[in-house]
Amino acid sequence: MAVRVYNTLTRSLEALEPRVDQGSTLSLYTCGPTVYAHAHIGNFRAYVFEDLLQRHLQARGFIVQRVMNITDVDDKTIRGAHAAGISLGEFTAPFKKAFFEDVATLSLLKAETYPEATDPVEIARMIAMIRTLMERGHAYEAEDGSVYFRIASFPDYGKLAHVNLEGQRPGQRVASDEYDKEAVADFALWKSWVPEDGAVGWESPWGRGRPGWHIECSAMAAGRLGETIDIHCGGVDNIFPHHEAEIAQCECAGLRQAPFVRYWMHCAHLMVEGSKMAKSAGNFFTLRDLLEKGWCGREVRYVLLGVHYRAALNFTMEGLGAARTALARLDGWNARLIEVAGSSAGIEAPEAATEEFYTTLDDDLNISGALAVLFETVRESNRRMDRGELTPEQARGLLAWYEGVNSVLALEPHHEKEEMPAEVEELIAARAAARTAKEWKLSDELRDRLATFGWIVKDTKDGQRVNKN
Ligand code: AMP
Ligand code: ZN
């Protein structure tokens, strides 16, 4: 069975197929964080859903080429830098770093690249795209040097969100103190510099200014992945206007005027007591808040993963408690299997469960079904172990199966590996050099030094294996 996903554009389940000339490669663009604060776990619900998608597609043999942008210039980042009295770059740097630490804590696969909106290469792409839009009549410059997208020039505007914008079509010129736009819904491609922007700004054909948020994603997505992207994800709040605007910009500026995205996938919100978890609502937890309360990354991952991505997920502490129990069950089962498997050789896959976990996920990432397959396998094989009926070979087969399952779920404890500090990396490199030079005394000393940092080295036939104590 092919992998099927729900496409927001067509409002239907569709078989996910690569383009004919792309072999088994699928390109995936995921809207990334705005680095003005620590991402909250609502944001991470979106990133965990995208991670599950990528991991499952990889398990099904696709090559996933994923790009995630970093929004490091917008109203919020500028405001934050101004309030802190530091430069934009100084303000966003610690939040970028924290984001990547959180990515590691939640065992999220890294994207191939993380383009940043302030990168001069990206800014140049944005300016070029805006220029093309103006040349083709899809954009216009306002008196203050801001540039707007003319939505009246793109009849398809609204096709993703399925909204009717008739009321905002031509003839509806608006006079506003704030904007100098032809129509209310026209959105900014380029925002001319204002004193509150301080040192933030780039020169452009329309004077000093900065890009609008939507053009940032369009330019980075098309620049890195080409005019047509296979899959584009985000949370449902991104559908309108952000993704609608991305479509308008890319489809109007492209050379081939090809569809910008083939499959749009959006996850429902993480909720707290009936409301969307959001920074503005003040009802949010960051990952760090939860770690401080004694929860760990895999428990948070389990909670965010465990409900189908298109269903709202209500976040509670009880949910985290249930995740802890479920993971303890998996760990206990895994430990028992290891014991039963002993040192037996040969791998035999268990009969029933082998494919079902994957075929269940093929159905629009049916995670509850897939977890049910996993826990049914646990229950069934625990029972066989209770009766002493599971052979070492079967235990080995189940361990191999669980390894495959974890390439998708990433729930095993060793994924919580601590980031290796630079000095530990240096000691490991020095020890590798010492061993190559057969300086055994130095090698032993370096091993002891590593132990003082809490890192244990084992020498294997493939070289040093280092683990946090
Ligand atoms: P932002 O940093 O606000 O641009 O959001 C980054 C990503 O998180 C986007 O894909 C949003 O749609 C998503 N997001 C924000 N809040 C939530 C939430 N409560 N639940 C799920 N996804 C969210
Ligand atoms: Zn985006």
PDB file of N, CA and C in Angstrom, residues 107-187:
ATOM      1  N   SER A 107      14.935  14.377  20.178  1.00  0.00           N
ATOM      2  CA  SER A 107      15.348  13.401  19.154  1.00  0.00           C
ATOM      3  C   SER A 107      14.765  13.718  17.785  1.00  0.00           C
ATOM      4  N   LEU A 108      14.703  14.995  17.443  1.00  0.00           N
ATOM      5  CA  LEU A 108      14.215  15.364  16.114  1.00  0.00           C
ATOM      6  C   LEU A 108      15.362  15.243  15.120  1.00  0.00           C
ATOM      7  N   LEU A 109      15.078  14.669  13.974  1.00  0.00           N
ATOM      8  CA  LEU A 109      16.112  14.590  12.939  1.00  0.00           C
ATOM      9  C   LEU A 109      16.469  16.004  12.513  1.00  0.00           C
ATOM     10  N   LYS A 110      17.728  16.191  12.186  1.00  0.00           N
ATOM     11  CA  LYS A 110      18.133  17.510  11.704  1.00  0.00           C
ATOM     12  C   LYS A 110      17.709  17.661  10.240  1.00  0.00           C
ATOM     13  N   ALA A 111      17.305  18.867   9.872  1.00  0.00           N
ATOM     14  CA  ALA A 111      17.040  19.151   8.458  1.00  0.00           C
ATOM     15  C   ALA A 111      18.381  19.197   7.728  1.00  0.00           C
ATOM     16  N   GLU A 112      18.329  19.148   6.392  1.00  0.00           N
ATOM     17  CA  GLU A 112      19.591  19.265   5.647  1.00  0.00           C
ATOM     18  C   GLU A 112      20.187  20.642   5.841  1.00  0.00           C
ATOM     19  N   THR A 113      19.328  21.647   5.818  1.00  0.00           N
ATOM     20  CA  THR A 113      19.810  23.013   6.045  1.00  0.00           C
ATOM     21  C   THR A 113      18.767  23.806   6.808  1.00  0.00           C
ATOM     22  N   TYR A 114      19.262  24.805   7.498  1.00  0.00           N
ATOM     23  CA  TYR A 114      18.409  25.732   8.238  1.00  0.00           C
ATOM     24  C   TYR A 114      18.726  27.149   7.758  1.00  0.00           C
ATOM     25  N   PRO A 115      18.209  27.551   6.606  1.00  0.00           N
ATOM     26  CA  PRO A 115      18.507  28.908   6.140  1.00  0.00           C
ATOM     27  C   PRO A 115      17.954  29.953   7.108  1.00  0.00           C
ATOM     28  N   GLU A 116      18.710  31.018   7.262  1.00  0.00           N
ATOM     29  CA  GLU A 116      18.291  32.088   8.163  1.00  0.00           C
ATOM     30  C   GLU A 116      17.900  33.302   7.333  1.00  0.00           C
ATOM     31  N   ALA A 117      16.819  33.942   7.759  1.00  0.00           N
ATOM     32  CA  ALA A 117      16.287  35.049   6.954  1.00  0.00           C
ATOM     33  C   ALA A 117      17.272  36.205   6.805  1.00  0.00           C
ATOM     34  N   THR A 118      18.150  36.395   7.794  1.00  0.00           N
ATOM     35  CA  THR A 118      19.079  37.536   7.715  1.00  0.00           C
ATOM     36  C   THR A 118      20.341  37.230   6.909  1.00  0.00           C
ATOM     37  N   ASP A 119      20.470  36.004   6.442  1.00  0.00           N
ATOM     38  CA  ASP A 119      21.635  35.650   5.624  1.00  0.00           C
ATOM     39  C   ASP A 119      21.596  36.510   4.347  1.00  0.00           C
ATOM     40  N   PRO A 120      22.691  37.228   4.038  1.00  0.00           N
ATOM     41  CA  PRO A 120      22.673  38.101   2.854  1.00  0.00           C
ATOM     42  C   PRO A 120      22.265  37.384   1.570  1.00  0.00           C
ATOM     43  N   VAL A 121      22.614  36.108   1.456  1.00  0.00           N
ATOM     44  CA  VAL A 121      22.220  35.339   0.261  1.00  0.00           C
ATOM     45  C   VAL A 121      20.696  35.247   0.189  1.00  0.00           C
ATOM     46  N   GLU A 122      20.075  35.020   1.338  1.00  0.00           N
ATOM     47  CA  GLU A 122      18.614  34.895   1.372  1.00  0.00           C
ATOM     48  C   GLU A 122      17.945  36.255   1.127  1.00  0.00           C
ATOM     49  N   ILE A 123      18.518  37.286   1.729  1.00  0.00           N
ATOM     50  CA  ILE A 123      17.951  38.634   1.531  1.00  0.00           C
ATOM     51  C   ILE A 123      17.990  38.973   0.029  1.00  0.00           C
ATOM     52  N   ALA A 124      19.101  38.625  -0.619  1.00  0.00           N
ATOM     53  CA  ALA A 124      19.218  38.903  -2.054  1.00  0.00           C
ATOM     54  C   ALA A 124      18.149  38.134  -2.832  1.00  0.00           C
ATOM     55  N   ARG A 125      17.894  36.902  -2.404  1.00  0.00           N
ATOM     56  CA  ARG A 125      16.844  36.096  -3.069  1.00  0.00           C
ATOM     57  C   ARG A 125      15.479  36.744  -2.884  1.00  0.00           C
ATOM     58  N   MET A 126      15.234  37.249  -1.681  1.00  0.00           N
ATOM     59  CA  MET A 126      13.925  37.867  -1.398  1.00  0.00           C
ATOM     60  C   MET A 126      13.751  39.103  -2.279  1.00  0.00           C
ATOM     61  N   ILE A 127      14.806  39.907  -2.348  1.00  0.00           N
ATOM     62  CA  ILE A 127      14.720  41.131  -3.157  1.00  0.00           C
ATOM     63  C   ILE A 127      14.483  40.771  -4.630  1.00  0.00           C
ATOM     64  N   ALA A 128      15.195  39.747  -5.089  1.00  0.00           N
ATOM     65  CA  ALA A 128      15.024  39.338  -6.493  1.00  0.00           C
ATOM     66  C   ALA A 128      13.590  38.876  -6.750  1.00  0.00           C
ATOM     67  N   MET A 129      13.039  38.152  -5.797  1.00  0.00           N
ATOM     68  CA  MET A 129      11.674  37.643  -5.966  1.00  0.00           C
ATOM     69  C   MET A 129      10.669  38.801  -5.986  1.00  0.00           C
ATOM     70  N   ILE A 130      10.873  39.762  -5.111  1.00  0.00           N
ATOM     71  CA  ILE A 130       9.965  40.925  -5.063  1.00  0.00           C
ATOM     72  C   ILE A 130      10.048  41.695  -6.395  1.00  0.00           C
ATOM     73  N   ARG A 131      11.273  41.818  -6.892  1.00  0.00           N
ATOM     74  CA  ARG A 131      11.473  42.514  -8.186  1.00  0.00           C
ATOM     75  C   ARG A 131      10.679  41.848  -9.297  1.00  0.00           C
ATOM     76  N   THR A 132      10.788  40.529  -9.359  1.00  0.00           N
ATOM     77  CA  THR A 132      10.047  39.782 -10.385  1.00  0.00           C
ATOM     78  C   THR A 132       8.553  40.019 -10.238  1.00  0.00           C
ATOM     79  N   LEU A 133       8.084  39.982  -9.005  1.00  0.00           N
ATOM     80  CA  LEU A 133       6.642  40.179  -8.766  1.00  0.00           C
ATOM     81  C   LEU A 133       6.212  41.565  -9.237  1.00  0.00           C
ATOM     82  N   MET A 134       7.075  42.553  -9.026  1.00  0.00           N
ATOM     83  CA  MET A 134       6.722  43.910  -9.476  1.00  0.00           C
ATOM     84  C   MET A 134       6.704  43.984 -10.994  1.00  0.00           C
ATOM     85  N   GLU A 135       7.734  43.383 -11.596  1.00  0.00           N
ATOM     86  CA  GLU A 135       7.815  43.403 -13.070  1.00  0.00           C
ATOM     87  C   GLU A 135       6.581  42.759 -13.700  1.00  0.00           C
ATOM     88  N   ARG A 136       6.043  41.767 -13.033  1.00  0.00           N
ATOM     89  CA  ARG A 136       4.889  41.048 -13.601  1.00  0.00           C
ATOM     90  C   ARG A 136       3.556  41.630 -13.158  1.00  0.00           C
ATOM     91  N   GLY A 137       3.601  42.710 -12.433  1.00  0.00           N
ATOM     92  CA  GLY A 137       2.350  43.369 -12.028  1.00  0.00           C
ATOM     93  C   GLY A 137       1.692  42.762 -10.808  1.00  0.00           C
ATOM     94  N   HIS A 138       2.409  41.918 -10.094  1.00  0.00           N
ATOM     95  CA  HIS A 138       1.821  41.297  -8.906  1.00  0.00           C
ATOM     96  C   HIS A 138       2.150  42.058  -7.626  1.00  0.00           C
ATOM     97  N   ALA A 139       2.935  43.119  -7.759  1.00  0.00           N
ATOM     98  CA  ALA A 139       3.307  43.859  -6.549  1.00  0.00           C
ATOM     99  C   ALA A 139       3.460  45.329  -6.903  1.00  0.00           C
ATOM    100  N   TYR A 140       3.332  46.162  -5.911  1.00  0.00           N
ATOM    101  CA  TYR A 140       3.445  47.605  -6.163  1.00  0.00           C
ATOM    102  C   TYR A 140       4.108  48.268  -4.964  1.00  0.00           C
ATOM    103  N   GLU A 141       4.729  49.383  -5.271  1.00  0.00           N
ATOM    104  CA  GLU A 141       5.434  50.107  -4.212  1.00  0.00           C
ATOM    105  C   GLU A 141       4.514  51.198  -3.659  1.00  0.00           C
ATOM    106  N   ALA A 142       4.467  51.305  -2.354  1.00  0.00           N
ATOM    107  CA  ALA A 142       3.686  52.370  -1.725  1.00  0.00           C
ATOM    108  C   ALA A 142       4.580  53.594  -1.564  1.00  0.00           C
ATOM    109  N   GLU A 143       3.965  54.700  -1.159  1.00  0.00           N
ATOM    110  CA  GLU A 143       4.732  55.952  -1.106  1.00  0.00           C
ATOM    111  C   GLU A 143       5.914  55.911  -0.152  1.00  0.00           C
ATOM    112  N   ASP A 144       5.769  55.153   0.923  1.00  0.00           N
ATOM    113  CA  ASP A 144       6.848  55.113   1.926  1.00  0.00           C
ATOM    114  C   ASP A 144       7.981  54.163   1.549  1.00  0.00           C
ATOM    115  N   GLY A 145       7.884  53.508   0.374  1.00  0.00           N
ATOM    116  CA  GLY A 145       8.945  52.585  -0.031  1.00  0.00           C
ATOM    117  C   GLY A 145       8.651  51.142   0.367  1.00  0.00           C
ATOM    118  N   SER A 146       7.495  50.910   1.010  1.00  0.00           N
ATOM    119  CA  SER A 146       7.101  49.520   1.272  1.00  0.00           C
ATOM    120  C   SER A 146       6.561  48.937  -0.024  1.00  0.00           C
ATOM    121  N   VAL A 147       6.645  47.614  -0.147  1.00  0.00           N
ATOM    122  CA  VAL A 147       6.124  46.957  -1.347  1.00  0.00           C
ATOM    123  C   VAL A 147       5.060  45.948  -0.908  1.00  0.00           C
ATOM    124  N   TYR A 148       3.939  45.938  -1.621  1.00  0.00           N
ATOM    125  CA  TYR A 148       2.844  45.028  -1.277  1.00  0.00           C
ATOM    126  C   TYR A 148       2.545  44.073  -2.418  1.00  0.00           C
ATOM    127  N   PHE A 149       2.087  42.887  -2.045  1.00  0.00           N
ATOM    128  CA  PHE A 149       1.593  41.930  -3.036  1.00  0.00           C
ATOM    129  C   PHE A 149       0.162  42.318  -3.387  1.00  0.00           C
ATOM    130  N   ARG A 150      -0.129  42.337  -4.680  1.00  0.00           N
ATOM    131  CA  ARG A 150      -1.470  42.716  -5.144  1.00  0.00           C
ATOM    132  C   ARG A 150      -2.304  41.445  -5.278  1.00  0.00           C
ATOM    133  N   ILE A 151      -3.083  41.134  -4.268  1.00  0.00           N
ATOM    134  CA  ILE A 151      -3.781  39.840  -4.336  1.00  0.00           C
ATOM    135  C   ILE A 151      -4.825  39.804  -5.457  1.00  0.00           C
ATOM    136  N   ALA A 152      -5.283  40.968  -5.885  1.00  0.00           N
ATOM    137  CA  ALA A 152      -6.254  40.989  -6.986  1.00  0.00           C
ATOM    138  C   ALA A 152      -5.632  40.447  -8.273  1.00  0.00           C
ATOM    139  N   SER A 153      -4.299  40.396  -8.326  1.00  0.00           N
ATOM    140  CA  SER A 153      -3.635  39.931  -9.552  1.00  0.00           C
ATOM    141  C   SER A 153      -3.503  38.411  -9.588  1.00  0.00           C
ATOM    142  N   PHE A 154      -3.935  37.742  -8.542  1.00  0.00           N
ATOM    143  CA  PHE A 154      -3.752  36.287  -8.460  1.00  0.00           C
ATOM    144  C   PHE A 154      -5.093  35.642  -8.106  1.00  0.00           C
ATOM    145  N   PRO A 155      -5.859  35.265  -9.134  1.00  0.00           N
ATOM    146  CA  PRO A 155      -7.211  34.743  -8.874  1.00  0.00           C
ATOM    147  C   PRO A 155      -7.227  33.502  -7.984  1.00  0.00           C
ATOM    148  N   ASP A 156      -6.102  32.790  -7.914  1.00  0.00           N
ATOM    149  CA  ASP A 156      -6.073  31.579  -7.085  1.00  0.00           C
ATOM    150  C   ASP A 156      -5.912  31.881  -5.599  1.00  0.00           C
ATOM    151  N   TYR A 157      -5.752  33.153  -5.260  1.00  0.00           N
ATOM    152  CA  TYR A 157      -5.523  33.480  -3.855  1.00  0.00           C
ATOM    153  C   TYR A 157      -6.722  33.017  -3.029  1.00  0.00           C
ATOM    154  N   GLY A 158      -6.450  32.219  -2.016  1.00  0.00           N
ATOM    155  CA  GLY A 158      -7.542  31.671  -1.188  1.00  0.00           C
ATOM    156  C   GLY A 158      -7.734  30.184  -1.434  1.00  0.00           C
ATOM    157  N   LYS A 159      -6.999  29.611  -2.417  1.00  0.00           N
ATOM    158  CA  LYS A 159      -7.274  28.211  -2.775  1.00  0.00           C
ATOM    159  C   LYS A 159      -6.841  27.225  -1.688  1.00  0.00           C
ATOM    160  N   LEU A 160      -5.858  27.593  -0.888  1.00  0.00           N
ATOM    161  CA  LEU A 160      -5.414  26.678   0.168  1.00  0.00           C
ATOM    162  C   LEU A 160      -6.356  26.737   1.369  1.00  0.00           C
ATOM    163  N   ALA A 161      -6.648  27.947   1.788  1.00  0.00           N
ATOM    164  CA  ALA A 161      -7.499  28.110   2.972  1.00  0.00           C
ATOM    165  C   ALA A 161      -8.973  27.954   2.620  1.00  0.00           C
ATOM    166  N   HIS A 162      -9.273  27.895   1.307  1.00  0.00           N
ATOM    167  CA  HIS A 162     -10.654  27.788   0.826  1.00  0.00           C
ATOM    168  C   HIS A 162     -11.478  28.963   1.342  1.00  0.00           C
ATOM    169  N   VAL A 163     -10.899  30.129   1.234  1.00  0.00           N
ATOM    170  CA  VAL A 163     -11.656  31.315   1.640  1.00  0.00           C
ATOM    171  C   VAL A 163     -12.010  32.111   0.395  1.00  0.00           C
ATOM    172  N   ASN A 164     -13.105  32.799   0.493  1.00  0.00           N
ATOM    173  CA  ASN A 164     -13.549  33.622  -0.604  1.00  0.00           C
ATOM    174  C   ASN A 164     -13.202  35.066  -0.267  1.00  0.00           C
ATOM    175  N   LEU A 165     -12.354  35.630  -1.104  1.00  0.00           N
ATOM    176  CA  LEU A 165     -11.905  36.987  -0.797  1.00  0.00           C
ATOM    177  C   LEU A 165     -12.558  38.015  -1.707  1.00  0.00           C
ATOM    178  N   GLU A 166     -13.714  37.649  -2.250  1.00  0.00           N
ATOM    179  CA  GLU A 166     -14.392  38.547  -3.186  1.00  0.00           C
ATOM    180  C   GLU A 166     -14.468  39.986  -2.677  1.00  0.00           C
ATOM    181  N   GLY A 167     -14.790  40.099  -1.402  1.00  0.00           N
ATOM    182  CA  GLY A 167     -14.980  41.422  -0.821  1.00  0.00           C
ATOM    183  C   GLY A 167     -13.718  42.265  -0.816  1.00  0.00           C
ATOM    184  N   GLN A 168     -12.621  41.613  -1.092  1.00  0.00           N
ATOM    185  CA  GLN A 168     -11.367  42.361  -1.015  1.00  0.00           C
ATOM    186  C   GLN A 168     -10.703  42.503  -2.383  1.00  0.00           C
ATOM    187  N   ARG A 169     -11.461  42.262  -3.410  1.00  0.00           N
ATOM    188  CA  ARG A 169     -10.923  42.371  -4.763  1.00  0.00           C
ATOM    189  C   ARG A 169     -10.905  43.835  -5.223  1.00  0.00           C
ATOM    190  N   PRO A 170     -10.416  44.120  -6.421  1.00  0.00           N
ATOM    191  CA  PRO A 170     -10.235  45.503  -6.875  1.00  0.00           C
ATOM    192  C   PRO A 170     -11.479  46.369  -6.681  1.00  0.00           C
ATOM    193  N   GLY A 171     -11.251  47.632  -6.652  1.00  0.00           N
ATOM    194  CA  GLY A 171     -12.379  48.531  -6.459  1.00  0.00           C
ATOM    195  C   GLY A 171     -12.600  48.771  -4.977  1.00  0.00           C
ATOM    196  N   GLN A 172     -11.961  47.944  -4.170  1.00  0.00           N
ATOM    197  CA  GLN A 172     -12.134  48.067  -2.729  1.00  0.00           C
ATOM    198  C   GLN A 172     -10.943  48.823  -2.133  1.00  0.00           C
ATOM    199  N   ARG A 173     -10.491  49.790  -2.812  1.00  0.00           N
ATOM    200  CA  ARG A 173      -9.335  50.545  -2.313  1.00  0.00           C
ATOM    201  C   ARG A 173      -9.584  51.009  -0.892  1.00  0.00           C
ATOM    202  N   VAL A 174      -8.579  50.903  -0.111  1.00  0.00           N
ATOM    203  CA  VAL A 174      -8.771  51.323   1.269  1.00  0.00           C
ATOM    204  C   VAL A 174      -7.897  52.522   1.589  1.00  0.00           C
ATOM    205  N   ALA A 175      -8.452  53.404   2.335  1.00  0.00           N
ATOM    206  CA  ALA A 175      -7.645  54.502   2.839  1.00  0.00           C
ATOM    207  C   ALA A 175      -7.409  54.178   4.304  1.00  0.00           C
ATOM    208  N   SER A 176      -6.202  54.118   4.675  1.00  0.00           N
ATOM    209  CA  SER A 176      -5.913  53.791   6.056  1.00  0.00           C
ATOM    210  C   SER A 176      -4.753  54.649   6.503  1.00  0.00           C
ATOM    211  N   ASP A 177      -4.773  55.003   7.770  1.00  0.00           N
ATOM    212  CA  ASP A 177      -3.652  55.795   8.281  1.00  0.00           C
ATOM    213  C   ASP A 177      -2.397  54.949   8.296  1.00  0.00           C
ATOM    214  N   GLU A 178      -2.640  53.687   8.581  1.00  0.00           N
ATOM    215  CA  GLU A 178      -1.505  52.827   8.828  1.00  0.00           C
ATOM    216  C   GLU A 178      -0.862  52.337   7.531  1.00  0.00           C
ATOM    217  N   TYR A 179      -1.696  52.023   6.574  1.00  0.00           N
ATOM    218  CA  TYR A 179      -1.182  51.441   5.344  1.00  0.00           C
ATOM    219  C   TYR A 179      -1.507  52.307   4.144  1.00  0.00           C
ATOM    220  N   ASP A 180      -0.696  52.096   3.152  1.00  0.00           N
ATOM    221  CA  ASP A 180      -0.922  52.778   1.897  1.00  0.00           C
ATOM    222  C   ASP A 180      -1.121  51.667   0.875  1.00  0.00           C
ATOM    223  N   LYS A 181      -2.183  50.857   1.100  1.00  0.00           N
ATOM    224  CA  LYS A 181      -2.366  49.661   0.279  1.00  0.00           C
ATOM    225  C   LYS A 181      -3.573  49.821  -0.623  1.00  0.00           C
ATOM    226  N   GLU A 182      -3.574  49.054  -1.732  1.00  0.00           N
ATOM    227  CA  GLU A 182      -4.722  49.094  -2.641  1.00  0.00           C
ATOM    228  C   GLU A 182      -5.918  48.348  -2.061  1.00  0.00           C
ATOM    229  N   ALA A 183      -5.649  47.258  -1.354  1.00  0.00           N
ATOM    230  CA  ALA A 183      -6.728  46.452  -0.783  1.00  0.00           C
ATOM    231  C   ALA A 183      -6.288  45.965   0.589  1.00  0.00           C
ATOM    232  N   VAL A 184      -7.261  45.799   1.454  1.00  0.00           N
ATOM    233  CA  VAL A 184      -6.913  45.450   2.841  1.00  0.00           C
ATOM    234  C   VAL A 184      -6.051  44.196   2.938  1.00  0.00           C
ATOM    235  N   ALA A 185      -6.406  43.211   2.127  1.00  0.00           N
ATOM    236  CA  ALA A 185      -5.716  41.930   2.268  1.00  0.00           C
ATOM    237  C   ALA A 185      -4.335  41.909   1.622  1.00  0.00           C
ATOM    238  N   ASP A 186      -3.976  42.925   0.851  1.00  0.00           N
ATOM    239  CA  ASP A 186      -2.630  42.958   0.272  1.00  0.00           C
ATOM    240  C   ASP A 186      -1.621  42.911   1.417  1.00  0.00           C
ATOM    241  N   PHE A 187      -0.609  42.103   1.234  1.00  0.00           N
ATOM    242  CA  PHE A 187       0.333  41.945   2.349  1.00  0.00           C
ATOM    243  C   PHE A 187       1.715  42.465   1.960  1.00  0.00           C
TER     244      PHE A 187
END
